Coordinates of C-alpha atoms and ligand atoms in Angstrom, one line a residue:
M11 CA 0.0 0.0 -0.3
S12 CA 1.7 3.0 -1.4
N13 CA 0.6 5.7 1.3
L14 CA 1.2 3.2 4.5
D15 CA 4.4 5.1 5.7
K16 CA 2.7 8.6 5.0
Y17 CA 0.1 11.0 6.8
Y18 CA -2.7 12.7 5.3
I19 CA -2.2 16.4 6.2
N20 CA -3.7 19.5 4.6
G21 CA -4.9 17.3 1.6
E22 CA -1.6 15.7 0.5
W23 CA 0.2 12.7 1.5
V24 CA 3.4 13.8 3.6
V25 CA 6.6 12.1 4.4
P26 CA 6.5 12.1 8.4
L27 CA 9.0 13.9 10.6
S28 CA 9.5 11.3 13.0
K29 CA 11.7 8.3 12.1
T30 CA 10.1 5.6 14.4
K31 CA 9.1 2.7 12.6
M32 CA 6.8 0.1 13.4
N33 CA 6.0 -3.4 11.8
V34 CA 2.4 -4.3 10.9
I35 CA 1.7 -7.8 11.4
N36 CA -0.7 -10.2 9.8
P37 CA -2.4 -11.7 13.0
A38 CA -3.3 -14.9 11.1
N39 CA 0.4 -15.8 10.3
E40 CA 2.7 -13.3 12.1
D41 CA 4.1 -12.2 8.5
S42 CA 5.1 -8.4 8.0
I43 CA 2.6 -6.8 5.9
G44 CA 4.4 -3.2 5.9
E45 CA 5.7 -0.5 7.9
I46 CA 4.3 2.6 9.5
I47 CA 6.0 5.6 11.0
L48 CA 4.8 6.4 14.6
A49 CA 4.2 10.3 14.7
N50 CA 6.2 12.6 17.1
E51 CA 4.8 15.8 18.3
L52 CA 6.0 18.1 15.4
D53 CA 3.9 15.5 13.2
V54 CA 0.9 16.0 15.4
N55 CA 1.4 19.9 15.7
L56 CA 1.5 19.9 11.9
A57 CA -1.9 18.3 11.5
V58 CA -3.7 20.4 14.1
A59 CA -2.2 23.4 12.1
A60 CA -3.9 22.3 8.7
A61 CA -7.1 21.5 10.7
K62 CA -7.0 25.0 12.5
S63 CA -6.5 26.8 9.3
A64 CA -9.2 24.9 7.5
F65 CA -11.6 25.4 10.3
S66 CA -12.3 29.0 9.4
S67 CA -13.9 28.4 6.1
F68 CA -15.3 24.8 6.7
S69 CA -17.2 25.8 9.9
Q70 CA -19.0 28.4 7.7
T71 CA -20.3 25.9 4.8
S72 CA -23.9 25.4 4.5
K73 CA -25.7 22.0 5.3
E74 CA -26.1 21.6 1.7
E75 CA -22.5 22.0 0.7
R76 CA -21.6 19.4 3.3
L77 CA -24.4 16.9 2.2
K78 CA -22.8 17.2 -1.2
L79 CA -19.5 16.3 0.0
L80 CA -21.1 13.4 2.2
K81 CA -23.2 12.0 -0.7
A82 CA -19.9 11.9 -2.8
L83 CA -18.3 10.0 -0.2
L84 CA -21.3 7.6 0.0
E85 CA -20.8 6.7 -3.7
I86 CA -16.8 6.1 -3.4
S87 CA -17.5 3.9 -0.1
K88 CA -20.1 1.9 -1.9
K89 CA -17.5 1.5 -4.8
R90 CA -14.5 0.6 -2.5
L91 CA -16.4 -1.8 0.1
P92 CA -14.6 -5.1 -1.3
E93 CA -11.2 -3.5 -1.3
L94 CA -11.9 -2.1 2.3
A95 CA -13.1 -5.5 3.5
K96 CA -10.0 -7.2 2.2
V97 CA -7.4 -4.6 4.1
I98 CA -9.6 -4.9 7.3
S99 CA -9.1 -8.7 7.0
L100 CA -5.6 -8.7 6.6
E101 CA -4.7 -6.3 9.3
M102 CA -7.0 -7.5 12.1
G103 CA -8.1 -11.0 11.1
A104 CA -11.9 -10.6 10.4
P105 CA -12.9 -13.5 8.3
M106 CA -13.8 -12.2 4.6
T107 CA -17.5 -12.8 4.9
M108 CA -17.9 -10.9 8.1
S109 CA -15.4 -8.2 6.9
L110 CA -17.5 -7.4 4.3
E111 CA -21.0 -7.6 5.6
L112 CA -20.4 -6.0 8.8
Q113 CA -16.8 -4.5 9.2
A114 CA -16.4 -2.7 6.0
D115 CA -20.3 -2.4 5.4
A116 CA -20.2 0.2 8.3
A117 CA -18.7 2.5 6.0
V118 CA -21.7 2.7 4.0
G119 CA -24.4 2.2 6.8
H120 CA -23.4 4.8 9.4
L121 CA -22.9 7.3 6.4
E122 CA -26.4 6.7 5.1
G123 CA -27.5 7.1 8.9
Y124 CA -25.7 10.3 9.1
I125 CA -26.7 11.9 5.7
E126 CA -30.3 11.2 7.0
A127 CA -29.7 12.6 10.2
L128 CA -28.1 15.8 9.0
I129 CA -31.0 16.3 6.7
N130 CA -33.5 16.1 9.4
Q131 CA -31.5 18.3 12.0
Q132 CA -32.8 21.5 12.7
E133 CA -29.7 23.8 12.9
R134 CA -31.6 26.8 13.5
E135 CA -34.7 26.6 16.0
K136 CA -37.1 29.5 17.3
L137 CA -37.8 28.9 20.9
S138 CA -41.3 29.5 22.4
N139 CA -39.5 32.5 24.4
G140 CA -38.7 34.2 21.0
D141 CA -35.1 33.5 21.0
V142 CA -33.3 31.6 18.4
Q143 CA -31.2 28.6 19.1
V144 CA -28.5 27.6 16.6
R145 CA -26.1 24.8 16.2
E146 CA -22.5 25.3 15.5
P147 CA -19.4 23.0 14.9
V148 CA -17.6 22.5 18.3
G149 CA -14.0 23.1 16.7
I150 CA -10.9 21.2 15.9
C151 CA -11.6 17.4 16.8
G152 CA -9.0 14.8 17.8
L153 CA -10.3 11.3 16.9
I154 CA -8.7 8.3 18.5
T155 CA -9.9 4.9 17.0
P156 CA -9.1 1.1 18.1
W157 CA -8.2 -1.9 16.2
N158 CA -11.3 -4.1 16.9
W159 CA -13.9 -2.3 14.4
P160 CA -11.2 0.0 12.6
V161 CA -13.7 1.3 9.7
N162 CA -16.8 1.4 12.0
Q163 CA -15.0 3.4 14.4
I164 CA -13.5 5.9 12.0
A165 CA -16.9 6.3 10.6
L166 CA -18.6 6.9 13.7
K167 CA -16.3 9.8 14.6
A168 CA -15.1 11.4 11.4
L169 CA -18.6 11.5 9.9
P170 CA -20.6 13.5 12.3
A171 CA -17.7 15.8 12.9
L172 CA -17.7 16.4 8.9
A173 CA -21.4 16.5 9.1
A174 CA -21.5 19.3 11.7
G175 CA -18.5 21.3 9.9
C176 CA -15.8 20.4 12.3
T177 CA -12.2 19.7 11.0
C178 CA -10.4 16.9 12.5
I179 CA -7.4 14.9 12.9
L180 CA -7.8 11.0 13.1
K181 CA -5.1 8.9 14.9
P182 CA -6.4 5.1 14.3
S183 CA -4.8 2.3 16.0
E184 CA -1.4 1.6 15.1
F185 CA -2.5 -2.1 14.6
T186 CA -4.9 -1.5 12.0
P187 CA -3.3 1.2 9.8
L188 CA -4.2 -0.1 6.3
S189 CA -7.9 0.7 6.6
S190 CA -7.3 4.2 7.8
V191 CA -5.1 4.8 4.7
M192 CA -7.7 3.7 2.5
Y193 CA -10.6 5.7 4.3
S194 CA -8.3 8.7 3.9
E195 CA -7.9 8.4 0.2
M196 CA -11.6 8.1 0.1
I197 CA -12.3 11.3 1.9
H198 CA -9.8 12.9 -0.2
D199 CA -11.5 11.7 -3.6
A200 CA -14.9 12.9 -2.3
G201 CA -13.4 16.6 -2.8
F202 CA -13.4 17.6 1.0
P203 CA -11.2 20.6 1.2
P204 CA -7.3 20.4 2.3
G205 CA -7.0 20.4 6.1
V206 CA -10.5 19.4 6.8
F207 CA -9.9 15.8 7.5
N208 CA -6.0 14.8 8.4
M209 CA -4.8 11.5 9.5
I210 CA -1.6 10.5 11.3
Q211 CA -0.2 7.2 12.4
G212 CA 1.1 6.9 16.0
D213 CA 0.6 5.4 19.6
G214 CA -1.2 6.2 22.3
P215 CA 0.9 7.6 24.8
L216 CA 2.8 10.0 22.5
A217 CA 0.5 10.8 19.6
G218 CA -2.8 10.2 21.3
A219 CA -1.7 12.2 24.6
T220 CA -0.4 15.0 22.3
L221 CA -3.7 15.5 20.4
S222 CA -5.6 15.4 23.9
K223 CA -3.2 17.9 25.5
H224 CA -3.3 20.4 22.4
P225 CA -4.6 24.0 23.2
D226 CA -6.1 24.2 19.7
I227 CA -8.3 21.1 19.9
G228 CA -11.7 21.7 21.0
M229 CA -12.9 18.2 21.2
M230 CA -11.4 14.6 21.7
S231 CA -13.6 11.7 20.7
F232 CA -12.1 8.3 22.0
T233 CA -12.9 4.5 21.7
G234 CA -10.9 2.0 23.2
S235 CA -10.2 0.9 27.0
T236 CA -11.7 2.7 30.0
R237 CA -7.9 3.0 31.2
A238 CA -7.1 4.8 28.1
G239 CA -10.3 6.9 28.2
S240 CA -9.4 8.1 31.6
S241 CA -6.1 9.1 30.4
V242 CA -7.7 11.2 27.4
S243 CA -9.9 12.8 30.0
K244 CA -7.0 13.8 32.3
D245 CA -4.8 15.1 29.5
S246 CA -7.9 17.0 28.1
A247 CA -8.7 18.6 31.5
N248 CA -6.3 21.4 31.7
S249 CA -7.7 23.0 28.3
I250 CA -11.5 22.2 29.3
K251 CA -12.0 20.3 26.1
R252 CA -15.2 18.5 25.3
V253 CA -14.4 14.6 25.7
A254 CA -16.7 11.8 24.0
L255 CA -15.9 8.3 25.2
E256 CA -17.0 4.9 24.0
L257 CA -15.3 2.6 26.3
G258 CA -15.5 -1.1 27.4
G259 CA -18.3 -3.5 28.6
K260 CA -19.1 -6.9 30.3
S261 CA -22.6 -6.9 29.0
P262 CA -25.0 -9.4 30.5
N263 CA -27.4 -11.6 28.6
I264 CA -30.4 -12.6 30.8
V265 CA -32.0 -15.7 29.7
F266 CA -35.4 -16.7 31.2
A267 CA -36.8 -20.4 30.9
D268 CA -39.6 -19.2 28.9
C269 CA -37.6 -18.1 25.6
D270 CA -37.0 -20.4 22.7
L271 CA -33.9 -21.7 24.6
E272 CA -32.4 -23.8 21.3
E273 CA -32.8 -20.7 18.9
R274 CA -31.9 -17.9 21.5
I275 CA -28.7 -20.0 23.1
S276 CA -27.1 -20.5 19.9
G277 CA -27.9 -17.0 18.7
S278 CA -26.1 -15.6 22.0
I279 CA -23.0 -17.6 21.7
E280 CA -22.7 -16.4 18.1
E281 CA -23.2 -13.0 19.4
C282 CA -20.7 -13.3 21.9
Y283 CA -18.0 -14.8 19.5
I284 CA -18.5 -12.5 16.6
N285 CA -15.2 -10.6 15.7
T286 CA -13.5 -13.3 17.8
G287 CA -15.0 -11.9 20.9
Q288 CA -13.3 -8.4 20.3
S289 CA -16.4 -6.0 20.5
C290 CA -17.1 -3.4 23.3
D291 CA -20.9 -4.7 23.3
A292 CA -20.3 -8.5 23.2
P293 CA -22.9 -10.4 25.5
T294 CA -20.1 -12.0 27.7
R295 CA -22.1 -12.9 30.8
L296 CA -24.9 -15.4 30.1
L297 CA -27.2 -15.2 33.1
V298 CA -29.3 -18.3 33.2
E299 CA -32.6 -18.9 35.0
R300 CA -31.9 -22.0 37.1
S301 CA -35.0 -23.9 35.9
C302 CA -33.3 -24.4 32.5
Y303 CA -29.8 -24.1 33.5
K304 CA -28.9 -27.7 32.7
E305 CA -30.6 -27.6 29.3
V306 CA -28.6 -24.4 28.5
L307 CA -25.4 -26.0 29.2
K308 CA -26.3 -28.9 27.1
I309 CA -27.1 -26.6 24.2
A310 CA -24.1 -24.3 25.0
K311 CA -21.8 -27.4 25.0
R312 CA -22.9 -28.5 21.5
V313 CA -23.0 -25.2 20.1
G314 CA -19.5 -24.0 21.4
E315 CA -17.9 -27.2 20.5
A316 CA -19.3 -26.8 16.8
V317 CA -17.6 -23.3 16.5
K318 CA -14.7 -23.4 14.0
V319 CA -11.7 -21.2 13.2
G320 CA -10.0 -20.6 10.2
D321 CA -8.3 -18.5 7.5
P322 CA -9.6 -15.2 7.5
A323 CA -9.0 -14.8 3.7
Q324 CA -11.6 -17.5 3.3
E325 CA -15.5 -16.8 3.2
G326 CA -17.6 -18.6 5.8
N327 CA -18.7 -18.2 9.2
H328 CA -15.7 -19.3 11.2
L329 CA -13.7 -17.3 13.6
G330 CA -10.6 -15.3 12.9
P331 CA -7.4 -15.0 15.1
L332 CA -7.3 -12.1 17.8
V333 CA -5.4 -9.0 16.7
S334 CA -2.0 -9.1 18.3
D335 CA 0.3 -11.1 20.6
I336 CA -0.5 -8.7 23.3
Q337 CA -4.1 -9.4 23.0
F338 CA -3.5 -13.3 22.8
G339 CA -1.6 -13.0 26.0
R340 CA -4.2 -11.1 27.8
V341 CA -6.8 -13.7 26.7
Q342 CA -4.8 -16.5 27.8
A343 CA -4.3 -15.0 31.3
M344 CA -8.1 -14.5 31.7
I345 CA -8.7 -18.2 30.9
E346 CA -6.0 -19.3 33.3
K347 CA -7.7 -17.0 36.0
G348 CA -11.2 -18.5 35.2
I349 CA -9.7 -22.1 35.7
K350 CA -8.0 -20.9 39.0
E351 CA -11.0 -19.3 40.3
G352 CA -12.9 -22.7 40.1
A353 CA -15.4 -22.0 37.2
K354 CA -16.1 -25.1 35.0
L355 CA -14.6 -25.2 31.8
L356 CA -17.4 -26.4 29.5
V357 CA -15.9 -25.7 26.1
G358 CA -12.1 -24.8 25.0
G359 CA -9.5 -23.6 27.3
L360 CA -5.8 -22.7 27.2
G361 CA -3.4 -22.8 24.1
K362 CA -4.3 -22.6 20.4
P363 CA -6.4 -24.9 18.6
D364 CA -4.7 -27.7 16.7
G365 CA -3.2 -26.9 13.6
F366 CA -2.9 -23.1 14.2
D367 CA 0.5 -22.8 15.5
E368 CA 1.5 -19.4 13.8
G369 CA -0.9 -16.5 14.6
Y370 CA -2.7 -15.4 17.3
W371 CA -5.4 -18.0 17.6
V372 CA -7.6 -19.0 20.7
R373 CA -10.0 -21.7 21.4
P374 CA -13.4 -20.4 21.5
T375 CA -14.1 -21.0 25.3
I376 CA -17.2 -21.6 27.4
F377 CA -17.0 -21.2 31.5
A378 CA -20.1 -22.5 33.6
D379 CA -21.0 -22.6 37.3
A380 CA -19.2 -19.1 37.5
N381 CA -20.3 -16.4 40.1
N382 CA -20.3 -12.6 39.3
K383 CA -17.5 -11.8 41.8
M384 CA -15.1 -13.7 39.4
A385 CA -12.7 -11.8 37.4
I386 CA -14.1 -13.7 34.3
A387 CA -17.3 -12.1 35.1
Q388 CA -16.2 -8.6 36.0
E389 CA -13.2 -7.9 33.5
E390 CA -13.5 -7.5 29.9
I391 CA -11.6 -10.3 28.2
F392 CA -12.1 -9.3 24.5
G393 CA -11.7 -12.7 23.0
P394 CA -14.2 -15.5 22.4
V395 CA -14.9 -16.4 26.2
L396 CA -18.3 -16.7 27.5
T397 CA -19.1 -17.0 31.4
I398 CA -22.2 -18.6 32.4
I399 CA -23.8 -17.7 35.7
P400 CA -27.2 -19.2 37.1
F401 CA -29.8 -16.9 38.9
D402 CA -33.0 -17.8 40.5
S403 CA -35.3 -14.8 40.2
E404 CA -36.0 -11.6 38.1
E405 CA -34.9 -9.5 40.9
E406 CA -31.6 -11.5 41.3
A407 CA -31.0 -11.5 37.4
I408 CA -31.4 -7.4 37.2
E409 CA -28.9 -7.4 40.4
I410 CA -26.3 -9.4 38.8
A411 CA -26.5 -7.7 35.4
N412 CA -26.0 -4.1 37.0
D413 CA -23.3 -5.4 39.4
T414 CA -20.4 -4.3 37.1
P415 CA -18.7 -1.1 36.7
Y416 CA -19.4 -1.1 32.9
G417 CA -22.9 -0.2 31.2
L418 CA -22.7 -0.3 27.5
A419 CA -25.2 -3.0 26.4
A420 CA -27.4 -5.9 27.8
Y421 CA -29.5 -8.7 26.2
V422 CA -32.8 -10.2 27.2
Q423 CA -34.1 -13.4 26.0
S424 CA -37.9 -14.1 27.1
G425 CA -41.1 -15.3 25.7
D426 CA -43.0 -12.7 27.7
L427 CA -42.2 -9.0 26.0
N428 CA -44.0 -7.3 29.2
R429 CA -41.3 -9.1 31.4
A430 CA -38.5 -8.2 28.9
E431 CA -39.4 -4.4 28.8
R432 CA -39.7 -4.2 32.6
V433 CA -36.4 -5.7 32.9
A434 CA -34.8 -3.5 30.3
Q435 CA -36.0 -0.4 32.4
K436 CA -34.0 -1.6 35.1
L437 CA -30.8 -2.4 33.6
R438 CA -28.3 0.5 33.7
V439 CA -27.0 0.4 30.3
G440 CA -27.2 2.4 26.9
M441 CA -28.5 -0.3 24.9
V442 CA -30.8 -3.3 25.3
H443 CA -31.2 -6.1 22.7
I444 CA -34.5 -8.2 23.1
N445 CA -34.8 -11.6 21.6
G446 CA -31.9 -11.0 19.2
G447 CA -32.9 -7.7 17.9
G448 CA -29.9 -6.1 16.0
F449 CA -28.1 -2.8 16.0
N450 CA -29.4 -0.5 13.1
Y451 CA -27.5 2.3 11.8
G452 CA -28.6 5.5 12.8
S453 CA -29.7 4.5 16.0
P454 CA -27.5 6.0 19.3
F455 CA -24.5 3.7 20.4
G456 CA -23.0 4.5 23.8
G457 CA -23.0 3.5 27.5
Y458 CA -23.4 4.6 30.9
K459 CA -21.1 4.1 33.9
Q460 CA -17.4 3.3 33.0
S461 CA -18.6 2.4 29.4
G462 CA -18.5 6.1 28.7
N463 CA -20.5 9.4 27.7
G464 CA -22.0 10.8 24.7
R465 CA -23.7 8.6 21.7
E466 CA -22.4 7.7 18.5
G467 CA -25.0 7.5 15.6
G468 CA -28.0 9.5 14.4
I469 CA -28.9 13.1 15.3
I470 CA -27.5 12.8 18.7
G471 CA -24.1 11.6 17.3
I472 CA -23.7 14.9 15.3
E473 CA -25.1 16.8 18.3
D474 CA -22.0 15.7 20.3
F475 CA -19.8 17.6 17.5
Q476 CA -21.9 20.8 18.0
E477 CA -22.0 23.7 20.3
V478 CA -25.4 25.6 20.8
K479 CA -25.6 29.5 20.4
T480 CA -28.5 31.6 21.6
L481 CA -29.5 34.6 19.7
H482 CA -31.6 37.2 21.8
Y483 CA -33.7 39.8 19.9
P484 CA -35.4 42.8 21.3
E485 CA -39.2 42.1 21.9
Ligands
NDP14 P1 -6.3 1.1 24.2 O1 -7.6 1.5 24.6 O2 -5.1 1.1 24.9 O3 -6.2 1.4 22.8 C1 -7.2 2.2 21.9 C2 -6.7 3.4 21.3 O4 -6.4 4.2 22.1 C3 -5.4 3.2 20.4 O5 -5.3 4.0 19.4 C4 -4.3 3.5 21.6 O6 -3.0 3.6 21.1 C5 -5.0 4.6 22.1 N1 -4.5 5.0 23.5 C6 -3.9 4.2 24.4 N2 -3.5 4.9 25.4 C7 -3.8 6.4 25.2 C8 -3.7 7.6 25.9 N3 -2.9 7.7 27.1 N4 -4.0 8.7 25.3 C9 -4.8 8.6 23.9 N5 -4.8 7.5 23.3 C10 -4.3 6.3 23.8 O7 -6.9 -0.5 23.9 P2 -5.8 -1.6 23.8 O8 -5.5 -1.7 22.3 O9 -4.5 -1.7 24.6 O10 -6.8 -2.9 24.5 C11 -6.7 -3.3 25.8 C12 -8.2 -3.5 26.2 O11 -8.9 -2.5 26.0 C13 -8.8 -4.6 25.4 O12 -8.4 -5.8 26.0 C14 -10.3 -4.4 25.5 O13 -10.6 -5.0 26.8 C15 -10.3 -2.8 25.5 N6 -10.5 -2.3 24.3 C16 -11.9 -1.7 24.1 C17 -12.3 -1.3 23.1 C18 -13.7 -0.9 22.7 O14 -14.1 -0.8 21.6 N7 -14.4 -0.4 23.5 C19 -11.4 -1.3 21.9 C20 -10.1 -1.7 21.8 C21 -9.8 -2.2 23.2 P3 -1.9 2.5 21.5 O15 -2.3 1.4 20.8 O16 -0.6 3.1 21.0 O17 -2.0 2.3 23.0

């Protein structure tokens, strides 16, 4: 990829000032797939200066002008979808079918959602007291994205920033630089003016922190771990930036005995394992009503053992590897903890699956007979590891579900929709999936508690990137 060792600044691909190289690794076989340069402070400052000089004109563009640019990007995104899917699969190991249908598809789906939201948003509203409220871009935005859903996360940040009239600097995860280079090329080809969108490659502690501390940046939008989100908030505090955070989760999935057990348990395991378990909203705690507990374990064992891992370059519904050796080590350490804590290993366990010696492969794993105090029930594992916990009553299920520092998503399975809604109302989370209901583009995505603040997607996602100004007129 020709621009992999460059940054996109002020509408051009530029050679970095930094000389610090990093090898990009294919997680399926540990082969090198290229080299990036990790930005230093001077590189970050150049990108911020470009965004600053573009802000004065781009912030004054009309909604129609911005819609035209976003619609041009939509056409390009549709055309380059298969290429985007290929690079995502190569850099982070998502199997091709899933990479095309979910990972790359987000570039189109979120963009359609934001175009509709921008059309429907009233940027100027007359209040009942006669004053006028207008919405304006918040300023220059720093966008920091992770490796697990690389394009999805870029789309959820860059698109609302551009829709609102902000200028921005993207720092993607250094583990997934290929898709960010391709996305920057797409933005360039759509005709966004120089400096409106800029992209640097770099690590969190240097490039990320320089963005968060930069006095010219008005807002940081971050997705990643709660630990790094806390650092972004601290680094942003001195300059009183707006900070939007989309962080981790340990989402409960409450299974009542009156649901279609066969269908809902296999659906729940599939949902937990999707993207090899590397999703912030994965339903990783399966809370099961005791009256159907034995039957659920039987289904879970059969379904879990049938899950296949395989080459991400191939189509199919198998799982790929984890993204990196660091993540492989973290997931192994958590499986070991679960065993030591005394949870029952129902499926999988430590080590790599047979025949997968090269690459960051893990065995899809299910723990049963766990309790909610165990580390495997409290900590985000970020691998294909499910923890099953029994409960006796609806109240107890709600108590266990809410007994976590996180509050991103929850899942409820019940044949009684009144009960499902009653339970959903008592869960301290940003999103509740009922009986397999999936996420739709254009809806708000985000969490309560230590899962973050703000919402991505839809009108509320654009509002995160806007300031409100009130105009007072004489009576
Ligand atoms: P991080 O949160 O550390 O990384 C996510 C992004 O934030 C990367 O671009 C990273 O750069 C950057 N970053 C890290 N530290 C800072 C900082 N101080 N200031 C600014 N940016 C920073 O996640 P990891 O990749 O280390 O994964 C660790 C765990 O985080 C996972 O096991 C998982 O539990 C969770 N996670 C959650 C995600 C989610 O979607 N909510 C996404 C990814 C991870 P760098 O890589 O250089 O550190």
